[in-house]
C-alpha atoms as a PDB file:
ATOM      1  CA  UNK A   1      25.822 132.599  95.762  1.00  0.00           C
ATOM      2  CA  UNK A   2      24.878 136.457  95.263  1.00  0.00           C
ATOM      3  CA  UNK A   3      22.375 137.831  97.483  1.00  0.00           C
ATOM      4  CA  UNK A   4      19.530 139.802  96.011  1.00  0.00           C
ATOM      5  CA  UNK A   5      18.521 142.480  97.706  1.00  0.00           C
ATOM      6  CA  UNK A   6      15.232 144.296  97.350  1.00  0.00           C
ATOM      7  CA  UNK A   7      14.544 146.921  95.078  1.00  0.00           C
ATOM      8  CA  UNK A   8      15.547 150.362  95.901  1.00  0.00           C
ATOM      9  CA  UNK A   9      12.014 151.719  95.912  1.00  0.00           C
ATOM     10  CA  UNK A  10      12.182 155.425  96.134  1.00  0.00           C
ATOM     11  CA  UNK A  11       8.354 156.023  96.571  1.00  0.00           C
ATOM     12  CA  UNK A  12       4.977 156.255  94.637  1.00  0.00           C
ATOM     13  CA  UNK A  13       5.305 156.866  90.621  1.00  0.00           C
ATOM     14  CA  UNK A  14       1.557 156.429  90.202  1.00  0.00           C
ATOM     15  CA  UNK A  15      -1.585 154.665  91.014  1.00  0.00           C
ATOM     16  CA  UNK A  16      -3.503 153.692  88.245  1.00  0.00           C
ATOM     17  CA  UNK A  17      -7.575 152.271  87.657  1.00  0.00           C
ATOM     18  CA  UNK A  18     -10.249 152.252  85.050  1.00  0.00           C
ATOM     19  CA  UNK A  19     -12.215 155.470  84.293  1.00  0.00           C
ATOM     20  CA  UNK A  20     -15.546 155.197  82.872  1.00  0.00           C
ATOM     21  CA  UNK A  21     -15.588 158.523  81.379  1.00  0.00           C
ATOM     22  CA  UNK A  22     -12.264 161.276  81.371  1.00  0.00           C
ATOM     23  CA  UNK A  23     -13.689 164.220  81.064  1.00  0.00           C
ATOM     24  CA  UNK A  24     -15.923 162.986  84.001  1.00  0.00           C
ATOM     25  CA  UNK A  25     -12.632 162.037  85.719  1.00  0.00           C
ATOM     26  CA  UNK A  26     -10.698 164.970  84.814  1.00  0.00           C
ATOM     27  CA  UNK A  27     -13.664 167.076  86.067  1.00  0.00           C
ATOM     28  CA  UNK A  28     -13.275 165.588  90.043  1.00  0.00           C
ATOM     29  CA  UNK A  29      -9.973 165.218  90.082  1.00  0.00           C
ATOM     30  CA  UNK A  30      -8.553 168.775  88.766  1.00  0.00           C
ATOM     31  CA  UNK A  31     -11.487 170.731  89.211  1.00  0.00           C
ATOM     32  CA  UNK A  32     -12.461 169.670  92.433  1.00  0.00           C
ATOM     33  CA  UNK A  33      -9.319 167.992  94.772  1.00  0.00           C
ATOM     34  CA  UNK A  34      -7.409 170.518  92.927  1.00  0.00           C
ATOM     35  CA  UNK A  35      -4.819 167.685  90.892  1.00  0.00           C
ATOM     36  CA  UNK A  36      -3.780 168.945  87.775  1.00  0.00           C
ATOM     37  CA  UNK A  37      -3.591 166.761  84.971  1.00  0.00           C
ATOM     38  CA  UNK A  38      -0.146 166.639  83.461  1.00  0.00           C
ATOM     39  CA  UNK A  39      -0.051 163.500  80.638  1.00  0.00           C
ATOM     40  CA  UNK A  40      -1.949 162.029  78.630  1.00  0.00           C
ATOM     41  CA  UNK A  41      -0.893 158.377  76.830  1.00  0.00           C
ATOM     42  CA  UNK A  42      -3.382 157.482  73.375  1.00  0.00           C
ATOM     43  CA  UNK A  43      -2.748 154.314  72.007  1.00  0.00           C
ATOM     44  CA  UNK A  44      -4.302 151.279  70.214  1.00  0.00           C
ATOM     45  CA  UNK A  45      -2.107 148.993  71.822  1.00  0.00           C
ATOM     46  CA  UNK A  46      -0.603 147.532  75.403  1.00  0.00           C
ATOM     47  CA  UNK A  47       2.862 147.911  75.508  1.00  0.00           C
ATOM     48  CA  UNK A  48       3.219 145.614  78.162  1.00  0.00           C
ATOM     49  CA  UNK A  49       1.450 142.963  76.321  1.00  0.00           C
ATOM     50  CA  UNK A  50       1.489 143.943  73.013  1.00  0.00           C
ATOM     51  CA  UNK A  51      -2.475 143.124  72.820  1.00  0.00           C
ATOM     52  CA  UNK A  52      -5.324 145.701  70.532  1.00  0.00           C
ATOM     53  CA  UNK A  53      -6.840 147.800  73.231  1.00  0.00           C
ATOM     54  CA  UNK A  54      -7.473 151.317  72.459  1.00  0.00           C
ATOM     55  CA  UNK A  55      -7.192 153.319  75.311  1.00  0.00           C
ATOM     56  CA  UNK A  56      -6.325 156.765  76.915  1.00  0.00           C
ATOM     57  CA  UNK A  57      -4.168 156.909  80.380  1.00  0.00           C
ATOM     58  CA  UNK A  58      -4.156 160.068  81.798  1.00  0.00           C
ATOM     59  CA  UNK A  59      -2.366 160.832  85.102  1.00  0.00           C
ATOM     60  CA  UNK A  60      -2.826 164.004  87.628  1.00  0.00           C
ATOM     61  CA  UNK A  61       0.031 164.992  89.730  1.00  0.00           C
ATOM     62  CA  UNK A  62       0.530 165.455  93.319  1.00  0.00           C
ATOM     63  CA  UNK A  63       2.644 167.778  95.137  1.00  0.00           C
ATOM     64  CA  UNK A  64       4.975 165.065  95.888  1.00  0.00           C
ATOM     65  CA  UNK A  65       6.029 163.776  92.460  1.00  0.00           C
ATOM     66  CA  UNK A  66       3.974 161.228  92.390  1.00  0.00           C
ATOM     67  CA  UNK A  67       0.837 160.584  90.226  1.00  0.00           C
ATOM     68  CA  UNK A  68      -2.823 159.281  90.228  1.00  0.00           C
ATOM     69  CA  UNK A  69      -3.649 157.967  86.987  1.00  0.00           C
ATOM     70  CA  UNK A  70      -6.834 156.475  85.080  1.00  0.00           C
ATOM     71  CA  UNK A  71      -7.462 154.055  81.663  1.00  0.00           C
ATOM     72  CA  UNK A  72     -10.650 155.020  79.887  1.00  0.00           C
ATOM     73  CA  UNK A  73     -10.940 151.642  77.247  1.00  0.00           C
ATOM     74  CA  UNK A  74     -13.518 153.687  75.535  1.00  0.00           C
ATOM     75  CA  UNK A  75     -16.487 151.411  76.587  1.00  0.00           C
ATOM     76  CA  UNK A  76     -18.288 153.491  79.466  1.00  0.00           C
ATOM     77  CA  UNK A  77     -17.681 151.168  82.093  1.00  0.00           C
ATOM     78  CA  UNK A  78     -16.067 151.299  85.548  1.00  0.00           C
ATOM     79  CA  UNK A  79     -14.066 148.764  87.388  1.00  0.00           C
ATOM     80  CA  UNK A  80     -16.213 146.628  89.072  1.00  0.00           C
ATOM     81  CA  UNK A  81     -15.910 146.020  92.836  1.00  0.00           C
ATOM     82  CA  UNK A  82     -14.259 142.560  94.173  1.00  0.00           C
ATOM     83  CA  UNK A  83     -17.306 140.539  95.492  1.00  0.00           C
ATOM     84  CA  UNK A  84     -15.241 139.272  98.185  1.00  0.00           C
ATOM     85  CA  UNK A  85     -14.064 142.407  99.961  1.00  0.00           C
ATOM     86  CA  UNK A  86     -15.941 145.315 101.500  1.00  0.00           C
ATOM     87  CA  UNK A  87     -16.687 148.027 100.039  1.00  0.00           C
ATOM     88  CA  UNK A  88     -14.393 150.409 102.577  1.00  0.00           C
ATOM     89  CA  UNK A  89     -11.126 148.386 102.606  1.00  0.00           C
ATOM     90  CA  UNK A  90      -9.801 148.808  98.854  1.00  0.00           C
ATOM     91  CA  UNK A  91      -9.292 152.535  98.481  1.00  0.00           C
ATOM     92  CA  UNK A  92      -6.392 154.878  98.204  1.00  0.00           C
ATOM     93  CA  UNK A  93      -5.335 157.381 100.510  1.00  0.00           C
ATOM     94  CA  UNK A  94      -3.826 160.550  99.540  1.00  0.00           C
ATOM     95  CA  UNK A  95      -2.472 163.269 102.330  1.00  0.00           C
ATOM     96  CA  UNK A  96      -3.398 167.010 102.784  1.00  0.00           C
ATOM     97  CA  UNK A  97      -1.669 169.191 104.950  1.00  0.00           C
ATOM     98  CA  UNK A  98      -4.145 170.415 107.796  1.00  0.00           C
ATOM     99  CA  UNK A  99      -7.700 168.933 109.724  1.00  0.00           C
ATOM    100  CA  UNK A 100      -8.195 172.997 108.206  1.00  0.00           C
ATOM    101  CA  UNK A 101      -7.611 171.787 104.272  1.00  0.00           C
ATOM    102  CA  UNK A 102      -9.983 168.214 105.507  1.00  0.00           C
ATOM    103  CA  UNK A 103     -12.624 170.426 106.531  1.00  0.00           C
ATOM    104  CA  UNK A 104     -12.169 172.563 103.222  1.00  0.00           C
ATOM    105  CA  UNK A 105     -12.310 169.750 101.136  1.00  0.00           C
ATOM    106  CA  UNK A 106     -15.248 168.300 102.297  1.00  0.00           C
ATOM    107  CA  UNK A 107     -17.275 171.348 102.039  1.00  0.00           C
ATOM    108  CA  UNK A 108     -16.398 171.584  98.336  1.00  0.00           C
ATOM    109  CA  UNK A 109     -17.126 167.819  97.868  1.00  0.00           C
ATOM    110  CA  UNK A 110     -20.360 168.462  99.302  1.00  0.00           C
ATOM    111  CA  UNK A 111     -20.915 171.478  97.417  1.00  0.00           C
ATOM    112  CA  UNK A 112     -20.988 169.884  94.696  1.00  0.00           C
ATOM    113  CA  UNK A 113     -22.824 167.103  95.697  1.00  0.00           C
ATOM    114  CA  UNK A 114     -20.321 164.121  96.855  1.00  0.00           C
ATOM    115  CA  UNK A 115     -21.893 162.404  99.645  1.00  0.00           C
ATOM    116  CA  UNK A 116     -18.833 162.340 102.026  1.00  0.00           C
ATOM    117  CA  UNK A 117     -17.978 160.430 105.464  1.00  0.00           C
ATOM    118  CA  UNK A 118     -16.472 162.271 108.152  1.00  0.00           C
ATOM    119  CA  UNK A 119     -13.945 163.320 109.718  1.00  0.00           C
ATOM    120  CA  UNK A 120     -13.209 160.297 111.321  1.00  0.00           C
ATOM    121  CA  UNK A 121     -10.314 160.263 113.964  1.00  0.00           C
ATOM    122  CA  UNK A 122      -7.998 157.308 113.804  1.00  0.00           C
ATOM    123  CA  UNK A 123      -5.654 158.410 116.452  1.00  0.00           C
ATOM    124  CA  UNK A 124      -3.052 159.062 114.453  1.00  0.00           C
ATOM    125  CA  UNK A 125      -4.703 160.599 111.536  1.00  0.00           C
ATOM    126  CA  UNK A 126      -8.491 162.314 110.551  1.00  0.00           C
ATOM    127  CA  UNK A 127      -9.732 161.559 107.431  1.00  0.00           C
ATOM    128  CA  UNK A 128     -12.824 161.617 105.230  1.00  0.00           C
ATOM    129  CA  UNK A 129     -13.591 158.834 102.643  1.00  0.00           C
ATOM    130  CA  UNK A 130     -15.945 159.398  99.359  1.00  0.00           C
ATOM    131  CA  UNK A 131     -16.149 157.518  95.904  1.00  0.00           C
ATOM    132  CA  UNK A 132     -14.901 159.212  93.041  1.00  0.00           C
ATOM    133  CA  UNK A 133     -17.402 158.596  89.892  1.00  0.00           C
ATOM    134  CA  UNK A 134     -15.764 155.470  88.869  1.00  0.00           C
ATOM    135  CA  UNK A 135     -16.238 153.460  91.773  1.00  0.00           C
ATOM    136  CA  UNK A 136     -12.920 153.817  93.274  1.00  0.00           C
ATOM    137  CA  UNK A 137     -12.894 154.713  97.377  1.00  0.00           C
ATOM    138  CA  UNK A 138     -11.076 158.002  98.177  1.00  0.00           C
ATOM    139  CA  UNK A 139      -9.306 159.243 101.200  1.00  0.00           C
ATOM    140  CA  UNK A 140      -8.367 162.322 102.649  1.00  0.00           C
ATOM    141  CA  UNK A 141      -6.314 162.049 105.188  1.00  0.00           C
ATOM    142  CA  UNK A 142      -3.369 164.383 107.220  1.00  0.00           C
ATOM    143  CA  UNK A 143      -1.355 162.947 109.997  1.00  0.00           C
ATOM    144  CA  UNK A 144      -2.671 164.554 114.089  1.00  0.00           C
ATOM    145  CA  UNK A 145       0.026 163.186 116.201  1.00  0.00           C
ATOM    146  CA  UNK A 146       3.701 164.328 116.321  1.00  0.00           C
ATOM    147  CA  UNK A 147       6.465 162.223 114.679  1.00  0.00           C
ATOM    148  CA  UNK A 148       7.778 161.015 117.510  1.00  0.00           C
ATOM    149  CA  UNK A 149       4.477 158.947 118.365  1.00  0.00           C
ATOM    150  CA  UNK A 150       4.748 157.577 115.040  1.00  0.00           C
ATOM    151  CA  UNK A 151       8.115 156.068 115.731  1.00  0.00           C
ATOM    152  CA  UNK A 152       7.114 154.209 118.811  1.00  0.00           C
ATOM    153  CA  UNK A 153       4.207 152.514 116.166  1.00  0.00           C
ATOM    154  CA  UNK A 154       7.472 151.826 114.079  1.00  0.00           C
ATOM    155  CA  UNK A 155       9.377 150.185 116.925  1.00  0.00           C
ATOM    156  CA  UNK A 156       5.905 147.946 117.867  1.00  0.00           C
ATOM    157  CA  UNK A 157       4.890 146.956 114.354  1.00  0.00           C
ATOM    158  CA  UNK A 158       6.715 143.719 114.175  1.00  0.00           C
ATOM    159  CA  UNK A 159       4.930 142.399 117.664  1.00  0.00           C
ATOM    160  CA  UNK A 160       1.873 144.141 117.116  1.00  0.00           C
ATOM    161  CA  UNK A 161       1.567 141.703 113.702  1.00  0.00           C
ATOM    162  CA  UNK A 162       2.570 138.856 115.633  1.00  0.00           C
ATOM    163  CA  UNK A 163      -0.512 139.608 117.831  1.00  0.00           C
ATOM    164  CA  UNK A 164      -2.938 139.723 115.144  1.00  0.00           C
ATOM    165  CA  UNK A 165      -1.797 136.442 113.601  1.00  0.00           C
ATOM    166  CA  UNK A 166      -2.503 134.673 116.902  1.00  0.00           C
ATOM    167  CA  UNK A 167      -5.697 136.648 117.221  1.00  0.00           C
ATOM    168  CA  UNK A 168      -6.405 135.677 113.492  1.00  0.00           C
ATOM    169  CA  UNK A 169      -5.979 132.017 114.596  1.00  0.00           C
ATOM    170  CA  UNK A 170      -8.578 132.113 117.352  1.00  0.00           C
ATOM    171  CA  UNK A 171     -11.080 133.964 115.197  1.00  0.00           C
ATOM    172  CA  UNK A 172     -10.604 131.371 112.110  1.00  0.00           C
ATOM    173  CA  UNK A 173     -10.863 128.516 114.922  1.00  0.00           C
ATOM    174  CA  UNK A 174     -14.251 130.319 116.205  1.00  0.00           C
ATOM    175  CA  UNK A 175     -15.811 130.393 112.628  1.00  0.00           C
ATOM    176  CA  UNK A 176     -15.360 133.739 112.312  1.00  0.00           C
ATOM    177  CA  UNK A 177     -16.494 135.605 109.166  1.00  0.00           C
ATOM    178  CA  UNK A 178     -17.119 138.840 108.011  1.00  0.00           C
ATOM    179  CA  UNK A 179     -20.209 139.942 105.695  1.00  0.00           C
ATOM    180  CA  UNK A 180     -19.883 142.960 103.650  1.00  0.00           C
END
């Protein structure tokens, strides 16, 4: 029998959600976080599925190679938010190099009139979190502690899941629920 091993993922091509409006979107994401936009895909139909959908994906680059990207369907409309989740866990992170660059990026967020949260120190990183104007939850983030304290995490992930499944046992035996 052959063994399959897992795919040789090399990193992040791109991370893609629904736009409302691109010029709105190209707007925060060039003009303000400073991500140039690089492609842009027109085209009646999915390729994927083959099914009529006129659309525009357009995709900003990052310093790393890899890619944000949006789909305006040409309808005005945003994603919507899952009813079941709260509003700060789905998001996407993307790293700057400096607390300095945070700091810099907030105050042009602010200037021009993003309501931001933060800095908020999570030991191992600071970040600040806004929405971008389709919804979608942003984070700045850049790393505070040296890489060697990020190899011990490494070395303790595997028992520090273990932990939170027994933990996640006693809370679902307890009743235990979360409201948004």
């Amino acid at each position: 029998m052959t063994k399959h091993l897992p795919a040789a993922i090399q990193g992040l091509h791109h991370f893609a959600w629904r736009c409302r409006d691109t010029e709105e979107t190209r707007h925060f994401y060039e003009d303000l976080l400073g991500l140039p936009l690089v492609h842009v895909i027109k085209a009646d139909h999915v390729p994927s599925t083959g099914e009529y959908c006129p659309y525009v994906h357009i995709f900003f680059a990052m310093r790393d190679g890899s890619f944000i990207a949006f789909f305006d369907l040409g309808d005005d409309v945003v994603a919507l938010p899952s009813p079941n989740t709260p509003s700060w866990v789905n998001h996407i992170a993307l790293r700057v190099d400096s607390v300095d660059a945070l700091q810099a990026a907030k105050a042009r967020l602010q200037a021009a009139g993003v309501e931001v949260l933060g800095l908020t120190d999570h030991h191992i990183i600071q970040s600040i979190y806004f929405f971008d104007p389709n919804g979608l939850r942003v984070e700045l983030t850049t790393p505070t502690v040296p890489q060697d304290e990020m190899d011990a995490h490494a070395r303790r992930a595997h028992a520090d899941l273990k932990e939170w499944a027994v933990r996640k046992a006693v809370l679902r035996s307890q009743g235990a629920s979360h409201g948004g």
